[in-house]
mmCIF file of C-alpha atoms and ligand atoms in Angstrom:
data_model
loop_
_atom_site.group_PDB
_atom_site.id
_atom_site.type_symbol
_atom_site.label_atom_id
_atom_site.label_comp_id
_atom_site.label_asym_id
_atom_site.label_seq_id
_atom_site.Cartn_x
_atom_site.Cartn_y
_atom_site.Cartn_z
ATOM 1 C CA UNK A 131 -4.218 8.143 -57.588
ATOM 2 C CA UNK A 132 -4.082 5.151 -55.262
ATOM 3 C CA UNK A 133 -3.411 5.355 -51.557
ATOM 4 C CA UNK A 134 -1.673 3.029 -49.160
ATOM 5 C CA UNK A 135 -4.139 0.564 -47.704
ATOM 6 C CA UNK A 136 -4.435 -0.075 -44.004
ATOM 7 C CA UNK A 137 -4.096 -3.732 -43.087
ATOM 8 C CA UNK A 138 -7.250 -5.760 -43.608
ATOM 9 C CA UNK A 139 -7.399 -6.083 -39.846
ATOM 10 C CA UNK A 140 -7.275 -2.304 -39.315
ATOM 11 C CA UNK A 141 -9.905 -1.782 -41.992
ATOM 12 C CA UNK A 142 -12.176 -4.248 -40.200
ATOM 13 C CA UNK A 143 -11.957 -2.462 -36.835
ATOM 14 C CA UNK A 144 -14.609 0.016 -35.686
ATOM 15 C CA UNK A 145 -13.369 3.598 -35.620
ATOM 16 C CA UNK A 146 -14.902 4.179 -32.186
ATOM 17 C CA UNK A 147 -12.727 4.962 -29.174
ATOM 18 C CA UNK A 148 -13.382 3.086 -25.922
ATOM 19 C CA UNK A 149 -13.398 6.207 -23.769
ATOM 20 C CA UNK A 150 -14.631 9.703 -24.436
ATOM 21 C CA UNK A 151 -12.298 11.795 -22.316
ATOM 22 C CA UNK A 152 -13.544 14.406 -19.864
ATOM 23 C CA UNK A 153 -11.605 17.028 -21.846
ATOM 24 C CA UNK A 154 -13.630 16.127 -24.944
ATOM 25 C CA UNK A 155 -16.814 16.523 -22.926
ATOM 26 C CA UNK A 156 -15.642 19.857 -21.520
ATOM 27 C CA UNK A 157 -14.940 21.162 -25.007
ATOM 28 C CA UNK A 158 -18.389 20.024 -26.126
ATOM 29 C CA UNK A 159 -20.053 21.680 -23.116
ATOM 30 C CA UNK A 160 -17.956 24.819 -23.428
ATOM 31 C CA UNK A 161 -16.982 24.795 -19.758
ATOM 32 C CA UNK A 162 -14.830 22.755 -17.379
ATOM 33 C CA UNK A 163 -16.226 20.207 -14.960
ATOM 34 C CA UNK A 164 -16.528 21.404 -11.370
ATOM 35 C CA UNK A 165 -15.729 17.913 -10.067
ATOM 36 C CA UNK A 166 -13.861 15.267 -12.025
ATOM 37 C CA UNK A 167 -15.114 12.022 -10.504
ATOM 38 C CA UNK A 168 -15.445 9.766 -13.521
ATOM 39 C CA UNK A 169 -12.065 8.352 -14.469
ATOM 40 C CA UNK A 170 -10.957 6.535 -11.302
ATOM 41 C CA UNK A 171 -8.177 9.061 -10.984
ATOM 42 C CA UNK A 172 -6.712 9.658 -7.556
ATOM 43 C CA UNK A 173 -7.785 13.212 -6.826
ATOM 44 C CA UNK A 174 -5.701 13.253 -3.641
ATOM 45 C CA UNK A 175 -2.711 13.507 -5.940
ATOM 46 C CA UNK A 176 0.890 12.332 -5.945
ATOM 47 C CA UNK A 177 3.374 12.428 -3.090
ATOM 48 C CA UNK A 178 4.923 15.901 -2.650
ATOM 49 C CA UNK A 179 8.275 14.132 -3.071
ATOM 50 C CA UNK A 180 7.131 12.787 -6.444
ATOM 51 C CA UNK A 181 5.934 16.233 -7.499
ATOM 52 C CA UNK A 182 9.305 17.661 -6.509
ATOM 53 C CA UNK A 183 11.189 14.927 -8.375
ATOM 54 C CA UNK A 184 9.110 15.454 -11.518
ATOM 55 C CA UNK A 185 9.458 19.237 -11.364
ATOM 56 C CA UNK A 186 13.210 19.011 -10.808
ATOM 57 C CA UNK A 187 13.461 16.345 -13.502
ATOM 58 C CA UNK A 188 11.576 18.440 -16.049
ATOM 59 C CA UNK A 189 14.669 20.497 -16.871
ATOM 60 C CA UNK A 190 16.435 17.272 -17.857
ATOM 61 C CA UNK A 191 13.648 16.192 -20.176
ATOM 62 C CA UNK A 192 15.864 17.203 -23.074
ATOM 63 C CA UNK A 193 17.407 13.757 -22.475
ATOM 64 C CA UNK A 194 15.512 10.577 -23.266
ATOM 65 C CA UNK A 195 14.691 8.496 -20.251
ATOM 66 C CA UNK A 196 16.797 5.474 -19.358
ATOM 67 C CA UNK A 197 15.511 2.838 -21.806
ATOM 68 C CA UNK A 198 16.156 0.112 -19.226
ATOM 69 C CA UNK A 199 14.246 1.871 -16.434
ATOM 70 C CA UNK A 200 17.069 0.589 -14.267
ATOM 71 C CA UNK A 201 16.579 2.575 -11.073
ATOM 72 C CA UNK A 202 12.823 2.156 -10.949
ATOM 73 C CA UNK A 203 13.006 -1.567 -11.689
ATOM 74 C CA UNK A 204 15.566 -2.088 -8.931
ATOM 75 C CA UNK A 205 13.464 -0.109 -6.462
ATOM 76 C CA UNK A 206 10.405 -2.184 -7.415
ATOM 77 C CA UNK A 207 12.474 -5.334 -7.061
ATOM 78 C CA UNK A 208 13.333 -4.384 -3.474
ATOM 79 C CA UNK A 209 9.793 -3.237 -2.726
ATOM 80 C CA UNK A 210 8.152 -6.478 -3.902
ATOM 81 C CA UNK A 211 11.041 -8.801 -3.166
ATOM 82 C CA UNK A 212 11.122 -10.223 -6.703
ATOM 83 C CA UNK A 213 14.125 -10.313 -9.017
ATOM 84 C CA UNK A 214 14.632 -7.316 -11.312
ATOM 85 C CA UNK A 215 14.610 -9.696 -14.297
ATOM 86 C CA UNK A 216 10.967 -10.459 -13.458
ATOM 87 C CA UNK A 217 9.848 -6.824 -13.802
ATOM 88 C CA UNK A 218 9.218 -4.666 -16.824
ATOM 89 C CA UNK A 219 8.181 -1.025 -16.744
ATOM 90 C CA UNK A 220 5.986 0.554 -19.392
ATOM 91 C CA UNK A 221 3.625 3.362 -20.297
ATOM 92 C CA UNK A 222 0.984 2.473 -17.731
ATOM 93 C CA UNK A 223 -0.832 -0.843 -17.578
ATOM 94 C CA UNK A 224 -2.605 0.220 -20.753
ATOM 95 C CA UNK A 225 0.668 0.416 -22.664
ATOM 96 C CA UNK A 226 1.834 -2.897 -21.235
ATOM 97 C CA UNK A 227 -1.444 -4.600 -22.176
ATOM 98 C CA UNK A 228 -0.806 -3.439 -25.723
ATOM 99 C CA UNK A 229 2.628 -5.075 -25.653
ATOM 100 C CA UNK A 230 1.103 -8.214 -24.195
ATOM 101 C CA UNK A 231 -1.402 -8.444 -27.041
ATOM 102 C CA UNK A 232 1.356 -7.800 -29.543
ATOM 103 C CA UNK A 233 3.422 -10.633 -28.050
ATOM 104 C CA UNK A 234 0.679 -13.212 -27.770
ATOM 105 C CA UNK A 235 -2.202 -12.511 -30.144
ATOM 106 C CA UNK A 236 -2.447 -13.508 -33.761
ATOM 107 C CA UNK A 237 -5.632 -13.100 -35.799
ATOM 108 C CA UNK A 238 -8.179 -15.640 -34.625
ATOM 109 C CA UNK A 239 -6.630 -16.335 -31.214
ATOM 110 C CA UNK A 240 -9.214 -16.761 -28.478
ATOM 111 C CA UNK A 241 -9.179 -14.477 -25.436
ATOM 112 C CA UNK A 242 -11.444 -14.635 -22.398
ATOM 113 C CA UNK A 243 -12.589 -11.770 -20.203
ATOM 114 C CA UNK A 244 -15.710 -10.788 -18.276
ATOM 115 C CA UNK A 245 -18.681 -9.152 -19.962
ATOM 116 C CA UNK A 246 -18.253 -5.456 -19.190
ATOM 117 C CA UNK A 247 -14.739 -5.734 -17.707
ATOM 118 C CA UNK A 248 -11.934 -3.228 -18.365
ATOM 119 C CA UNK A 249 -12.391 -2.303 -22.063
ATOM 120 C CA UNK A 250 -8.856 -1.168 -22.873
ATOM 121 C CA UNK A 251 -7.700 -4.793 -22.736
ATOM 122 C CA UNK A 252 -10.379 -5.736 -25.286
ATOM 123 C CA UNK A 253 -9.337 -2.837 -27.478
ATOM 124 C CA UNK A 254 -5.726 -4.075 -27.668
ATOM 125 C CA UNK A 255 -6.796 -7.677 -28.281
ATOM 126 C CA UNK A 256 -9.042 -6.591 -31.152
ATOM 127 C CA UNK A 257 -6.164 -4.539 -32.537
ATOM 128 C CA UNK A 258 -4.170 -7.724 -33.112
ATOM 129 C CA UNK A 259 -7.120 -9.730 -34.411
ATOM 130 C CA UNK A 260 -7.858 -11.683 -31.247
ATOM 131 C CA UNK A 261 -11.380 -12.977 -30.724
ATOM 132 C CA UNK A 262 -12.959 -12.042 -27.417
ATOM 133 C CA UNK A 263 -15.155 -14.438 -25.490
ATOM 134 C CA UNK A 264 -16.851 -13.303 -22.325
ATOM 135 C CA UNK A 265 -18.162 -14.788 -19.110
ATOM 136 C CA UNK A 266 -20.768 -12.859 -17.111
ATOM 137 C CA UNK A 267 -20.111 -11.214 -13.758
ATOM 138 C CA UNK A 268 -21.583 -13.087 -10.825
ATOM 139 C CA UNK A 269 -23.049 -11.009 -7.986
ATOM 140 C CA UNK A 270 -21.110 -7.991 -9.236
ATOM 141 C CA UNK A 271 -17.807 -9.908 -9.089
ATOM 142 C CA UNK A 272 -15.747 -11.200 -11.966
ATOM 143 C CA UNK A 273 -16.279 -14.965 -11.891
ATOM 144 C CA UNK A 274 -13.041 -17.002 -11.820
ATOM 145 C CA UNK A 275 -14.838 -20.338 -12.320
ATOM 146 C CA UNK A 276 -16.759 -19.081 -15.345
ATOM 147 C CA UNK A 277 -13.606 -17.529 -16.819
ATOM 148 C CA UNK A 278 -11.645 -20.765 -16.468
ATOM 149 C CA UNK A 279 -14.541 -22.829 -17.882
ATOM 150 C CA UNK A 280 -14.855 -20.456 -20.838
ATOM 151 C CA UNK A 281 -11.087 -20.590 -21.399
ATOM 152 C CA UNK A 282 -11.319 -24.392 -21.660
ATOM 153 C CA UNK A 283 -14.287 -24.146 -24.060
ATOM 154 C CA UNK A 284 -12.655 -21.770 -26.508
ATOM 155 C CA UNK A 285 -9.017 -22.862 -26.075
ATOM 156 C CA UNK A 286 -8.078 -19.397 -24.862
ATOM 157 C CA UNK A 287 -4.586 -17.998 -25.040
ATOM 158 C CA UNK A 288 -5.182 -15.131 -22.615
ATOM 159 C CA UNK A 289 -7.550 -14.951 -19.641
ATOM 160 C CA UNK A 290 -8.069 -11.486 -18.176
ATOM 161 C CA UNK A 291 -9.194 -10.704 -14.652
ATOM 162 C CA UNK A 292 -8.871 -7.514 -12.661
ATOM 163 C CA UNK A 293 -8.636 -7.938 -8.904
ATOM 164 C CA UNK A 294 -9.984 -5.661 -7.485
ATOM 165 C CA UNK A 295 -12.343 -5.145 -10.378
ATOM 166 C CA UNK A 296 -13.191 -2.091 -12.426
ATOM 167 C CA UNK A 297 -16.063 -1.045 -12.827
ATOM 168 C CA UNK A 298 -17.717 -2.622 -9.758
ATOM 169 C CA UNK A 299 -14.968 -2.191 -7.162
ATOM 170 C CA UNK A 300 -15.444 -5.750 -5.930
ATOM 171 C CA UNK A 301 -12.575 -8.085 -5.109
ATOM 172 C CA UNK A 302 -11.677 -11.704 -4.515
ATOM 173 C CA UNK A 303 -9.471 -12.950 -1.728
ATOM 174 C CA UNK A 304 -5.963 -14.117 -2.571
ATOM 175 C CA UNK A 305 -6.840 -17.791 -2.143
ATOM 176 C CA UNK A 306 -9.577 -17.509 -4.799
ATOM 177 C CA UNK A 307 -7.061 -16.041 -7.248
ATOM 178 C CA UNK A 308 -4.466 -18.596 -6.208
ATOM 179 C CA UNK A 309 -6.948 -21.390 -6.874
ATOM 180 C CA UNK A 310 -7.706 -19.871 -10.283
ATOM 181 C CA UNK A 311 -3.973 -19.868 -11.049
ATOM 182 C CA UNK A 312 -3.787 -23.605 -10.320
ATOM 183 C CA UNK A 313 -6.546 -24.206 -12.889
ATOM 184 C CA UNK A 314 -5.212 -22.206 -15.847
ATOM 185 C CA UNK A 315 -5.706 -24.442 -18.903
ATOM 186 C CA UNK A 316 -2.700 -25.651 -20.900
ATOM 187 C CA UNK A 317 -1.518 -23.069 -23.373
ATOM 188 C CA UNK A 318 -3.228 -20.170 -21.591
ATOM 189 C CA UNK A 319 -1.767 -17.181 -19.756
ATOM 190 C CA UNK A 320 -3.544 -15.402 -16.910
ATOM 191 C CA UNK A 321 -3.489 -11.613 -17.169
ATOM 192 C CA UNK A 322 -3.952 -10.459 -13.577
ATOM 193 C CA UNK A 323 -4.647 -6.733 -13.553
ATOM 194 C CA UNK A 324 -3.977 -5.349 -10.073
ATOM 195 C CA UNK A 325 -4.373 -1.652 -10.867
ATOM 196 C CA UNK A 326 -6.235 -1.116 -7.558
ATOM 197 C CA UNK A 327 -4.424 -3.612 -5.354
ATOM 198 C CA UNK A 328 -3.040 -1.028 -2.908
ATOM 199 C CA UNK A 329 -6.606 -0.019 -1.961
ATOM 200 C CA UNK A 330 -7.744 -3.579 -1.314
ATOM 201 C CA UNK A 331 -7.869 -5.265 2.087
ATOM 202 C CA UNK A 332 -4.843 -7.215 3.274
ATOM 203 C CA UNK A 333 -5.005 -10.720 1.807
ATOM 204 C CA UNK A 334 -6.241 -9.749 -1.676
ATOM 205 C CA UNK A 335 -2.974 -10.300 -3.556
ATOM 206 C CA UNK A 336 -1.523 -13.803 -3.686
ATOM 207 C CA UNK A 337 2.226 -14.064 -3.068
ATOM 208 C CA UNK A 338 4.327 -13.452 -6.164
ATOM 209 C CA UNK A 339 5.480 -16.648 -7.822
ATOM 210 C CA UNK A 340 7.853 -15.640 -10.584
ATOM 211 C CA UNK A 341 8.592 -19.279 -11.417
ATOM 212 C CA UNK A 342 5.137 -19.576 -12.985
ATOM 213 C CA UNK A 343 5.255 -18.662 -16.708
ATOM 214 C CA UNK A 344 1.441 -18.723 -16.941
ATOM 215 C CA UNK A 345 0.693 -15.567 -14.950
ATOM 216 C CA UNK A 346 1.641 -11.948 -15.581
ATOM 217 C CA UNK A 347 0.572 -9.352 -13.014
ATOM 218 C CA UNK A 348 0.074 -5.686 -13.848
ATOM 219 C CA UNK A 349 0.416 -2.733 -11.500
ATOM 220 C CA UNK A 350 0.451 1.006 -11.895
ATOM 221 C CA UNK A 351 1.399 4.356 -10.418
ATOM 222 C CA UNK A 352 -1.829 5.800 -11.865
ATOM 223 C CA UNK A 353 -4.209 4.916 -9.070
ATOM 224 C CA UNK A 354 -2.996 4.659 -5.470
ATOM 225 C CA UNK A 355 0.135 6.703 -6.237
ATOM 226 C CA UNK A 356 -1.968 9.377 -7.943
ATOM 227 C CA UNK A 357 0.129 9.715 -11.101
ATOM 228 C CA UNK A 358 -2.198 8.765 -13.981
ATOM 229 C CA UNK A 359 -0.882 11.527 -16.227
ATOM 230 C CA UNK A 360 2.745 10.435 -15.738
ATOM 231 C CA UNK A 361 2.047 7.050 -17.414
ATOM 232 C CA UNK A 362 4.061 4.595 -15.362
ATOM 233 C CA UNK A 363 3.055 0.966 -14.946
ATOM 234 C CA UNK A 364 4.865 -2.310 -14.483
ATOM 235 C CA UNK A 365 4.368 -6.009 -14.893
ATOM 236 C CA UNK A 366 5.737 -8.910 -12.887
ATOM 237 C CA UNK A 367 6.150 -12.440 -14.184
ATOM 238 C CA UNK A 368 8.582 -15.178 -15.031
ATOM 239 C CA UNK A 369 11.930 -13.785 -16.174
ATOM 240 C CA UNK A 370 11.922 -15.403 -19.643
ATOM 241 C CA UNK A 371 8.392 -14.133 -20.276
ATOM 242 C CA UNK A 372 9.300 -10.620 -19.208
ATOM 243 C CA UNK A 373 12.419 -10.637 -21.351
ATOM 244 C CA UNK A 374 10.233 -11.154 -24.417
ATOM 245 C CA UNK A 375 8.641 -7.748 -23.892
ATOM 246 C CA UNK A 376 11.997 -6.179 -24.784
ATOM 247 C CA UNK A 377 11.625 -7.580 -28.313
ATOM 248 C CA UNK A 378 8.629 -5.428 -29.066
ATOM 249 C CA UNK A 379 8.304 -2.634 -26.506
ATOM 250 C CA UNK A 380 8.861 1.043 -27.143
ATOM 251 C CA UNK A 381 12.313 1.395 -25.586
ATOM 252 C CA UNK A 382 12.117 5.169 -25.249
ATOM 253 C CA UNK A 383 8.459 5.226 -24.295
ATOM 254 C CA UNK A 384 8.963 6.371 -20.717
ATOM 255 C CA UNK A 385 9.012 10.055 -19.871
ATOM 256 C CA UNK A 386 12.232 10.855 -18.027
ATOM 257 C CA UNK A 387 10.614 12.946 -15.292
ATOM 258 C CA UNK A 388 7.911 10.290 -14.847
ATOM 259 C CA UNK A 389 10.594 7.701 -14.143
ATOM 260 C CA UNK A 390 11.943 9.972 -11.398
ATOM 261 C CA UNK A 391 8.464 10.698 -10.085
ATOM 262 C CA UNK A 392 7.563 7.025 -9.799
ATOM 263 C CA UNK A 393 10.796 6.280 -7.966
ATOM 264 C CA UNK A 394 10.114 9.069 -5.464
ATOM 265 C CA UNK A 395 6.483 7.988 -5.079
ATOM 266 C CA UNK A 396 7.515 4.430 -4.294
ATOM 267 C CA UNK A 397 9.917 5.726 -1.656
ATOM 268 C CA UNK A 398 7.165 7.765 0.007
ATOM 269 C CA UNK A 399 5.093 4.957 1.478
ATOM 270 C CA UNK A 400 3.893 7.346 4.205
ATOM 271 C CA UNK A 401 2.098 9.376 1.554
ATOM 272 C CA UNK A 402 0.545 6.197 0.165
ATOM 273 C CA UNK A 403 -0.744 5.352 3.636
ATOM 274 C CA UNK A 404 -2.273 8.796 4.049
ATOM 275 C CA UNK A 405 -3.921 8.461 0.613
ATOM 276 C CA UNK A 406 -5.416 5.133 1.655
ATOM 277 C CA UNK A 407 -6.882 6.801 4.759
ATOM 278 C CA UNK A 408 -8.385 9.585 2.672
ATOM 279 C CA UNK A 409 -9.839 7.066 0.239
ATOM 280 C CA UNK A 410 -11.424 5.074 3.053
ATOM 281 C CA UNK A 411 -13.029 8.258 4.334
ATOM 282 C CA UNK A 412 -14.256 9.201 0.832
ATOM 283 C CA UNK A 413 -15.731 5.739 0.204
ATOM 284 C CA UNK A 414 -17.773 6.137 3.368
ATOM 285 C CA UNK A 415 -18.880 9.623 2.365
ATOM 286 C CA UNK A 416 -19.965 8.454 -1.115
ATOM 287 C CA UNK A 417 -21.931 5.679 0.609
ATOM 288 C CA UNK A 418 -23.694 8.283 2.756
ATOM 289 C CA UNK A 419 -24.487 10.473 -0.243
ATOM 290 C CA UNK A 420 -25.947 7.462 -2.041
ATOM 291 C CA UNK A 421 -28.044 6.493 0.991
ATOM 292 C CA UNK A 422 -29.284 10.082 1.434
ATOM 293 C CA UNK A 423 -30.700 9.780 -2.077
ATOM 294 C CA UNK A 424 -32.238 6.347 -1.626
ATOM 295 C CA UNK A 425 -29.492 4.628 -3.626
ATOM 296 C CA UNK A 426 -27.154 1.811 -2.613
ATOM 297 C CA UNK A 427 -23.368 2.071 -2.719
ATOM 298 C CA UNK A 428 -21.701 -1.271 -3.383
ATOM 299 C CA UNK A 429 -18.757 -2.324 -1.211
ATOM 300 C CA UNK A 430 -15.503 -1.099 -2.747
ATOM 301 C CA UNK A 431 -11.917 -2.326 -2.590
ATOM 302 C CA UNK A 432 -10.809 0.502 -4.892
ATOM 303 C CA UNK A 433 -10.721 4.304 -5.035
ATOM 304 C CA UNK A 434 -14.159 4.490 -6.621
ATOM 305 C CA UNK A 435 -17.620 3.438 -5.604
ATOM 306 C CA UNK A 436 -20.282 1.891 -7.810
ATOM 307 C CA UNK A 437 -23.683 3.218 -6.807
ATOM 308 C CA UNK A 438 -26.615 0.983 -7.653
ATOM 309 C CA UNK A 439 -29.316 3.316 -8.983
ATOM 310 C CA UNK A 440 -31.967 0.625 -8.709
ATOM 311 C CA UNK A 441 -33.134 0.532 -12.326
ATOM 312 C CA UNK A 442 -31.709 -0.414 -15.712
ATOM 313 C CA UNK A 443 -28.905 1.105 -17.741
ATOM 314 C CA UNK A 444 -31.156 3.752 -19.330
ATOM 315 C CA UNK A 445 -31.864 5.291 -15.950
ATOM 316 C CA UNK A 446 -28.202 5.274 -14.895
ATOM 317 C CA UNK A 447 -27.294 6.831 -18.247
ATOM 318 C CA UNK A 448 -29.789 9.653 -17.683
ATOM 319 C CA UNK A 449 -28.278 10.286 -14.250
ATOM 320 C CA UNK A 450 -24.777 10.441 -15.752
ATOM 321 C CA UNK A 451 -26.036 12.887 -18.385
ATOM 322 C CA UNK A 452 -27.828 15.026 -15.826
ATOM 323 C CA UNK A 453 -24.723 15.090 -13.629
ATOM 324 C CA UNK A 454 -22.749 16.194 -16.684
ATOM 325 C CA UNK A 455 -25.184 19.073 -17.088
ATOM 326 C CA UNK A 456 -24.486 19.869 -13.435
ATOM 327 C CA UNK A 457 -20.739 19.972 -14.278
ATOM 328 C CA UNK A 458 -20.057 16.749 -12.421
ATOM 329 C CA UNK A 459 -18.095 14.117 -14.334
ATOM 330 C CA UNK A 460 -18.939 10.496 -13.481
ATOM 331 C CA UNK A 461 -19.046 7.370 -15.614
ATOM 332 C CA UNK A 462 -20.987 4.128 -15.596
ATOM 333 C CA UNK A 463 -20.334 0.469 -16.463
ATOM 334 C CA UNK A 464 -20.737 -0.520 -20.105
ATOM 335 C CA UNK A 465 -22.618 -3.803 -19.772
ATOM 336 C CA UNK A 466 -25.764 -5.093 -18.089
ATOM 337 C CA UNK A 467 -26.465 -5.799 -15.296
ATOM 338 C CA UNK A 468 -23.545 -3.711 -13.992
ATOM 339 C CA UNK A 469 -24.873 -0.720 -15.951
ATOM 340 C CA UNK A 470 -27.579 -0.149 -13.347
ATOM 341 C CA UNK A 471 -24.786 1.662 -11.482
ATOM 342 C CA UNK A 472 -22.913 4.926 -11.755
ATOM 343 C CA UNK A 473 -19.246 4.951 -10.765
ATOM 344 C CA UNK A 474 -17.865 7.748 -8.616
ATOM 345 C CA UNK A 475 -14.188 8.395 -7.803
ATOM 346 C CA UNK A 476 -13.064 8.976 -4.232
ATOM 347 C CA UNK A 477 -12.148 12.615 -3.765
ATOM 348 C CA UNK A 478 -11.633 15.324 -1.152
ATOM 349 C CA UNK A 479 -14.754 16.579 0.639
ATOM 350 C CA UNK A 480 -14.980 19.718 -1.518
ATOM 351 C CA UNK A 481 -15.509 17.628 -4.656
ATOM 352 C CA UNK A 482 -17.873 15.214 -2.954
ATOM 353 C CA UNK A 483 -19.899 18.133 -1.570
ATOM 354 C CA UNK A 484 -20.461 19.317 -5.142
ATOM 355 C CA UNK A 485 -21.552 15.802 -6.070
ATOM 356 C CA UNK A 486 -23.840 15.644 -3.031
ATOM 357 C CA UNK A 487 -25.466 18.939 -4.004
ATOM 358 C CA UNK A 488 -25.949 17.991 -7.658
ATOM 359 C CA UNK A 489 -27.145 14.399 -7.256
ATOM 360 C CA UNK A 490 -30.682 15.121 -5.955
ATOM 361 C CA UNK A 491 -31.320 17.532 -8.845
ATOM 362 C CA UNK A 492 -29.878 15.091 -11.391
ATOM 363 C CA UNK A 493 -31.984 12.251 -9.977
ATOM 364 C CA UNK A 494 -35.129 14.328 -10.051
ATOM 365 C CA UNK A 495 -34.665 15.163 -13.714
ATOM 366 C CA UNK A 496 -33.597 11.594 -14.573
ATOM 367 C CA UNK A 497 -36.836 10.336 -13.023
ATOM 368 C CA UNK A 498 -39.035 12.880 -14.763
HETATM 369 C C1 PLP B 654 -7.136 2.492 -14.577
HETATM 370 C C2 PLP B 654 -6.949 1.077 -14.978
HETATM 371 C C3 PLP B 654 -5.846 0.696 -15.718
HETATM 372 C C4 PLP B 654 -4.958 1.720 -16.363
HETATM 373 O O1 PLP B 654 -3.786 1.848 -15.760
HETATM 374 P P1 PLP B 654 -2.658 2.788 -16.411
HETATM 375 O O2 PLP B 654 -1.457 2.304 -15.692
HETATM 376 O O3 PLP B 654 -3.037 4.198 -16.134
HETATM 377 O O4 PLP B 654 -2.604 2.501 -17.880
HETATM 378 C C5 PLP B 654 -5.647 -0.642 -15.961
HETATM 379 N N1 PLP B 654 -6.516 -1.567 -15.526
HETATM 380 C C6 PLP B 654 -7.611 -1.233 -14.842
HETATM 381 C C7 PLP B 654 -8.550 -2.296 -14.381
HETATM 382 C C8 PLP B 654 -7.877 0.100 -14.567
HETATM 383 O O5 PLP B 654 -9.015 0.456 -13.968
#
């Protein structure tokens, strides 16, 4: 009996998954986490209007969602003042990054990212046979100069940068990104992941320029809008580029009630503003908890804080494990030297109080 073979590419890929989910960890531990602070989720939650829209919309989930995402795209077009033909909506940034790789990457194509940057991008690139080249972080920031230089060296097709960055929470000002855009090598496309942009200081996002075919920008309802489980993201770029996504995307990929939820969330900018206030407060509180324990919180332009634990990755890993034993879910960066940190999501005081109580015990055991 012979069986169908996977493609040679699929056979060559590791069977590992980039993230072990908190649910997997809870099943392994046999109990739920008391505080879920590891996945950069927005624990302050969605707008009540979005919750209402999704709940109301649930009864209509017998219908597929609008494959054109018409209403949401037009609302985004008004919100960002870019033409609707320059916007596509998809199943979160993650889903859209998959489409991007499918559109641009053939086996052997060179792709540049930072060492230890957002791994889901790498996962999609590898899935289409792309070859990843990395530039190191510089002072806990992704390094635009090194990324551009590397892209020249390897003749890269895609260059990835997240601004603000995950996992360090650092950011570059708009003029730094703008300057990077002016230096994109011929034949390359800049993948500008702005998952956290709403949390960043004014002046972090360059103005949209949808005439430029060499930049695609990615945004999401998962983070500031607090709707990670609804899976709604969008990308903005030159109209002809964006049109190409329709050739390969999953036309019925969007959940109908999620489309309604995202539309309502976008229309509730007051809720977004109150979330941003809560996140600012939580960032400060996480900084205090770190300082109380002799650790250093790094500045954050996101809804999470990287805490420098002062030693190498092994020590940070022990802290993460000990916090897991304490029923506190946090994660840590994958690559050195960023992996000296643990990464903690902003959350209401109740969750952070649990973290504050558990951290000294976890540290003590990690040091032992
Ligand atoms: C969380 C995150 C995403 C994922 O966004 P989704 O829209 O939920 O897929 C993308 N990029 C970065 C840098 C992130 O941290």
